[in-house]
Amino acid sequence: MHHQHEESPLTITPDASTPTAPVPTHSTYQTRVADYWNTEENPVNLELGRIDDLYHHHYGIGAADRSVLDEPDAGLRRERITTELHRLEQDQADLLATHLGPLSPVDRVFDAGCGRGGGSVVANLRYGCHADGVTISAKQAEFANEQARKRGIEDKVAYHHRNMLATGFRTGAYAASWNNESTMYVELDLLFAEHARLLRRGGRYVTITGCYNDAYGRASREVSLINAHYICDIHPRSEYFRAMARNRLVPVHVEDLTADALPYWQLRKEADHLVTGIEDTFMTAYENGSFQYLLIAADRV
Ligand code: SAH
């Protein structure tokens, strides 16, 4: 029997031969998230993208042209609603891209949780920059790379089937990075540590995200329903700023987009060919004050 009680715990070193448990690349949870996105084929994600081959899996912002609902021809009405929703989603992507800049064609950007790839294409079209998109869904990465090839930008825009918490990309190689509606799938401290590692000093980080409102209290029923619908875990607003502060990300611009987010949902609710069933929940969550749509831009210091 050993007598180790006199030894400080700090001086105990592990036995070099102690076998360590294998660390899986993805947690079981992340595998389930990947399963979701590998099988996801919602018309709202595919029909909108087909219009101009910019595939977005986020919501939209700004005033909606509701006159599209008055179109008497049923087929044309569907088409006009689809186009209007796509315009609102595109406006959101453009708003985010605006906050990434200025950037030049030699710069490199990191699109964390890139979906079917629209955001990286938007950044490339605007700035001519290189982009690396990362998604936990192999199918999405494949789809997005095919789109980049079709556009002839595959030398500048590449998508990778990787975990955004551990990308393996080069430290300090990125001038800007972002999460567009993908922060609710991960622990913020791990996520921001990876962004801080990848961004060069003075680099820009931007997120657009739904968060629950600390001033309301804890997660409301609606917030919990959204979590269940997407298999995610919406963070409170406060957690974004705490986790950024802990990871050398200093907010420079914060915008509450909640009021701007509503018209998209109000129009989408009328689109029988596109609804997924979560529309009312989003509207109630925004209206009862428990849920907010936020843009945060931060500098890597
Ligand atoms: N940003 C995209 C897609 C948002 S949907 C857009 O605006 O269109 C959420 C995305 O997060 C999906 O592509 C999903 O695969 C990705 N995701 C979730 N957890 C991830 C993880 N740990 N690593 C990489 N991607 C992840």
Coordinates of C-alpha atoms in Angstrom, one line a residue, residues 45-297:
N45 CA -34.0 25.2 -48.2
L46 CA -33.9 23.8 -51.8
E47 CA -36.5 25.7 -53.8
L48 CA -35.3 29.1 -52.7
G49 CA -31.6 28.3 -53.5
R50 CA -32.5 27.1 -57.0
I51 CA -33.5 30.6 -58.0
D52 CA -29.9 31.8 -58.3
D53 CA -27.9 28.9 -56.9
L54 CA -27.3 30.7 -53.6
Y55 CA -28.3 28.2 -51.0
H56 CA -29.1 29.6 -47.6
H57 CA -30.3 27.8 -44.5
H58 CA -31.1 30.7 -42.4
Y59 CA -34.0 33.1 -42.0
G60 CA -34.6 36.5 -43.6
I61 CA -34.7 40.1 -42.5
G62 CA -36.4 43.3 -43.5
A63 CA -39.9 44.3 -44.7
A64 CA -41.6 41.8 -46.9
D65 CA -43.5 42.6 -50.1
R66 CA -46.8 41.0 -49.1
S67 CA -48.4 41.9 -52.4
V68 CA -47.1 38.6 -53.6
L69 CA -49.9 37.0 -51.7
D70 CA -52.5 38.8 -53.9
E71 CA -51.3 37.0 -57.1
P72 CA -54.4 35.3 -58.4
D73 CA -52.7 32.5 -60.4
A74 CA -51.9 29.8 -57.9
G75 CA -48.6 28.6 -59.6
L76 CA -47.4 32.1 -60.0
R77 CA -48.3 33.0 -56.5
R78 CA -46.1 30.2 -55.1
E79 CA -43.3 31.3 -57.3
R80 CA -43.6 34.9 -56.2
I81 CA -43.7 34.0 -52.5
T82 CA -40.6 31.7 -52.9
T83 CA -38.7 34.5 -54.7
E84 CA -39.7 37.1 -52.0
L85 CA -38.6 34.8 -49.1
H86 CA -35.3 34.1 -50.9
R87 CA -34.7 37.9 -51.3
L88 CA -35.2 38.3 -47.5
E89 CA -32.7 35.4 -46.8
Q90 CA -30.3 37.0 -49.3
D91 CA -30.6 40.3 -47.5
Q92 CA -29.5 38.6 -44.3
A93 CA -26.5 37.1 -45.9
D94 CA -25.6 40.5 -47.4
L95 CA -25.9 42.2 -44.1
L96 CA -23.6 39.7 -42.5
A97 CA -21.1 40.0 -45.4
T98 CA -21.0 43.8 -45.0
H99 CA -19.7 43.5 -41.5
L100 CA -16.8 41.2 -42.6
G101 CA -15.1 43.8 -44.6
P102 CA -13.1 45.5 -45.9
L103 CA -11.4 42.5 -47.4
S104 CA -9.2 42.0 -50.4
P105 CA -8.9 39.1 -52.9
V106 CA -5.8 37.8 -51.1
D107 CA -7.7 37.5 -47.8
R108 CA -9.1 34.2 -46.5
V109 CA -12.4 33.8 -44.6
F110 CA -13.8 31.0 -42.5
D111 CA -17.6 30.1 -42.8
A112 CA -18.3 28.0 -39.6
G113 CA -21.4 25.8 -40.0
C114 CA -21.7 26.6 -43.7
G115 CA -24.8 24.6 -44.7
R116 CA -25.1 24.2 -48.5
G117 CA -22.6 27.0 -49.0
G118 CA -24.4 30.2 -49.9
G119 CA -22.6 32.5 -47.4
S120 CA -19.1 31.7 -48.7
V121 CA -20.2 32.4 -52.2
V122 CA -21.7 35.7 -51.1
A123 CA -18.4 36.7 -49.4
N124 CA -16.4 35.6 -52.5
L125 CA -18.6 37.5 -54.9
R126 CA -18.4 40.7 -52.8
Y127 CA -14.7 40.7 -51.9
G128 CA -13.1 38.2 -54.3
C129 CA -11.6 36.5 -51.2
H130 CA -10.8 32.9 -50.5
A131 CA -13.3 31.1 -48.4
D132 CA -13.3 27.8 -46.4
G133 CA -16.7 26.6 -45.3
V134 CA -17.0 23.9 -42.7
T135 CA -20.1 21.7 -42.0
I136 CA -20.6 18.6 -40.0
S137 CA -22.7 17.1 -42.8
A138 CA -20.7 15.3 -45.5
K139 CA -23.6 15.7 -47.9
Q140 CA -23.7 19.4 -47.5
A141 CA -20.0 19.8 -48.1
E142 CA -20.3 17.7 -51.2
F143 CA -23.3 19.7 -52.5
A144 CA -21.5 23.0 -51.8
N145 CA -18.3 22.0 -53.5
E146 CA -20.3 20.9 -56.6
Q147 CA -21.9 24.4 -56.6
A148 CA -18.5 26.1 -56.4
R149 CA -17.3 24.0 -59.4
K150 CA -20.4 25.0 -61.4
R151 CA -19.6 28.6 -60.7
G152 CA -15.9 28.1 -61.5
I153 CA -14.8 29.5 -58.2
E154 CA -13.5 26.1 -56.8
D155 CA -10.0 27.5 -56.7
K156 CA -11.1 30.1 -54.2
V157 CA -14.1 28.6 -52.3
A158 CA -13.8 25.2 -50.7
Y159 CA -16.1 23.3 -48.4
H160 CA -14.9 20.8 -45.8
H161 CA -16.7 18.1 -43.9
R162 CA -15.2 18.9 -40.5
N163 CA -16.1 19.9 -37.0
M164 CA -16.0 23.7 -36.7
L165 CA -14.7 23.3 -33.1
A166 CA -11.5 21.7 -34.4
T167 CA -11.0 22.6 -38.0
G168 CA -7.3 21.7 -38.3
F169 CA -6.9 24.9 -40.4
R170 CA -3.8 27.1 -40.0
T171 CA -3.5 29.4 -37.0
G172 CA -3.9 33.1 -37.8
A173 CA -4.6 32.5 -41.5
Y174 CA -8.0 34.2 -41.6
A175 CA -9.0 37.8 -42.0
A176 CA -12.6 37.2 -41.1
S177 CA -14.9 34.5 -40.0
W178 CA -18.6 34.0 -39.1
N179 CA -21.4 31.8 -37.9
N180 CA -24.7 32.4 -39.6
E181 CA -27.3 30.5 -37.5
S182 CA -25.0 27.8 -36.4
T183 CA -23.8 28.8 -32.9
M184 CA -26.7 27.0 -31.2
Y185 CA -25.1 23.6 -32.1
V186 CA -22.0 24.0 -30.0
E187 CA -20.5 25.2 -26.7
L188 CA -19.6 28.9 -27.3
D189 CA -16.3 28.8 -25.4
L190 CA -15.0 26.0 -27.7
L191 CA -16.3 27.7 -30.8
F192 CA -14.9 31.2 -30.0
A193 CA -11.5 29.6 -29.0
E194 CA -11.3 28.1 -32.5
H195 CA -12.3 31.4 -34.2
A196 CA -9.7 33.3 -32.1
R197 CA -7.1 30.8 -33.1
L198 CA -7.9 31.0 -36.8
L199 CA -8.3 34.8 -37.0
R200 CA -5.3 37.0 -37.4
R201 CA -4.9 39.9 -34.9
G202 CA -7.4 42.6 -35.9
G203 CA -9.5 40.0 -37.8
R204 CA -13.3 40.3 -37.8
Y205 CA -15.8 37.8 -36.4
V206 CA -19.5 38.1 -37.1
T207 CA -22.5 36.1 -36.0
I208 CA -26.2 36.3 -36.7
T209 CA -28.1 34.1 -34.3
G210 CA -31.3 33.6 -32.3
C211 CA -30.7 33.8 -28.6
Y212 CA -32.9 33.7 -25.6
N213 CA -33.4 36.9 -23.7
D214 CA -31.9 37.0 -20.2
A215 CA -34.3 39.9 -19.3
Y216 CA -37.2 37.6 -19.9
G217 CA -35.7 34.9 -17.7
R218 CA -34.8 31.4 -18.7
A219 CA -35.6 29.6 -21.9
S220 CA -39.3 29.9 -22.7
R221 CA -41.6 27.2 -23.9
E222 CA -41.2 28.4 -27.5
V223 CA -37.4 28.5 -27.2
S224 CA -37.5 24.9 -26.0
L225 CA -39.8 23.9 -28.9
I226 CA -37.3 25.4 -31.4
N227 CA -34.5 23.5 -29.7
A228 CA -36.4 20.3 -30.0
H229 CA -37.3 21.0 -33.7
Y230 CA -33.7 21.5 -34.8
I231 CA -31.9 19.4 -32.2
C232 CA -30.0 22.5 -31.0
D233 CA -29.4 24.4 -27.7
I234 CA -30.1 28.1 -28.0
H235 CA -27.8 30.1 -25.8
P236 CA -28.8 33.1 -23.7
R237 CA -27.8 36.5 -25.0
S238 CA -25.4 37.0 -22.0
E239 CA -23.4 33.9 -22.9
Y240 CA -22.3 35.4 -26.2
F241 CA -20.6 38.4 -24.6
R242 CA -19.1 36.3 -21.8
A243 CA -17.6 33.8 -24.1
M244 CA -16.3 36.4 -26.5
A245 CA -14.6 38.3 -23.7
R246 CA -13.0 35.1 -22.6
N247 CA -11.6 34.4 -26.1
R248 CA -10.1 37.7 -27.2
L249 CA -13.2 38.7 -29.3
V250 CA -14.2 42.3 -28.6
P251 CA -17.7 43.3 -29.8
V252 CA -17.7 46.4 -32.1
H253 CA -21.3 46.3 -33.3
V254 CA -24.4 44.7 -31.8
E255 CA -27.7 44.9 -33.6
D256 CA -31.1 43.7 -32.4
L257 CA -32.7 42.3 -35.5
T258 CA -35.8 40.9 -33.7
A259 CA -38.3 43.3 -35.2
D260 CA -36.7 42.9 -38.7
A261 CA -36.9 39.1 -38.4
L262 CA -40.7 39.0 -38.0
P263 CA -42.0 39.8 -41.6
Y264 CA -40.1 36.8 -43.0
W265 CA -41.9 34.5 -40.7
Q266 CA -45.3 36.2 -41.3
L267 CA -44.8 35.6 -45.0
R268 CA -43.4 32.1 -44.7
K269 CA -46.5 31.1 -42.6
E270 CA -48.6 31.9 -45.7
A271 CA -46.5 29.7 -48.0
D272 CA -48.2 26.3 -47.9
H273 CA -45.6 24.9 -50.2
L274 CA -42.7 25.9 -47.9
V275 CA -43.8 25.8 -44.3
T276 CA -42.0 23.4 -41.9
G277 CA -44.4 23.7 -38.9
I278 CA -42.1 25.9 -36.7
E279 CA -43.4 29.2 -38.1
D280 CA -45.9 30.1 -35.3
T281 CA -43.4 29.1 -32.6
F282 CA -40.9 31.6 -33.9
M283 CA -43.4 34.4 -34.2
T284 CA -44.7 33.8 -30.6
A285 CA -41.1 33.6 -29.3
Y286 CA -40.2 36.9 -30.9
E287 CA -43.5 38.6 -29.8
N288 CA -43.5 37.5 -26.2
G289 CA -40.0 38.8 -25.7
S290 CA -38.3 35.5 -24.8
F291 CA -36.3 35.2 -28.0
Q292 CA -34.1 37.7 -29.9
Y293 CA -32.4 37.8 -33.3
L294 CA -29.0 39.4 -33.0
L295 CA -26.1 40.4 -35.1
I296 CA -22.8 40.7 -33.2
A297 CA -19.6 41.8 -34.9

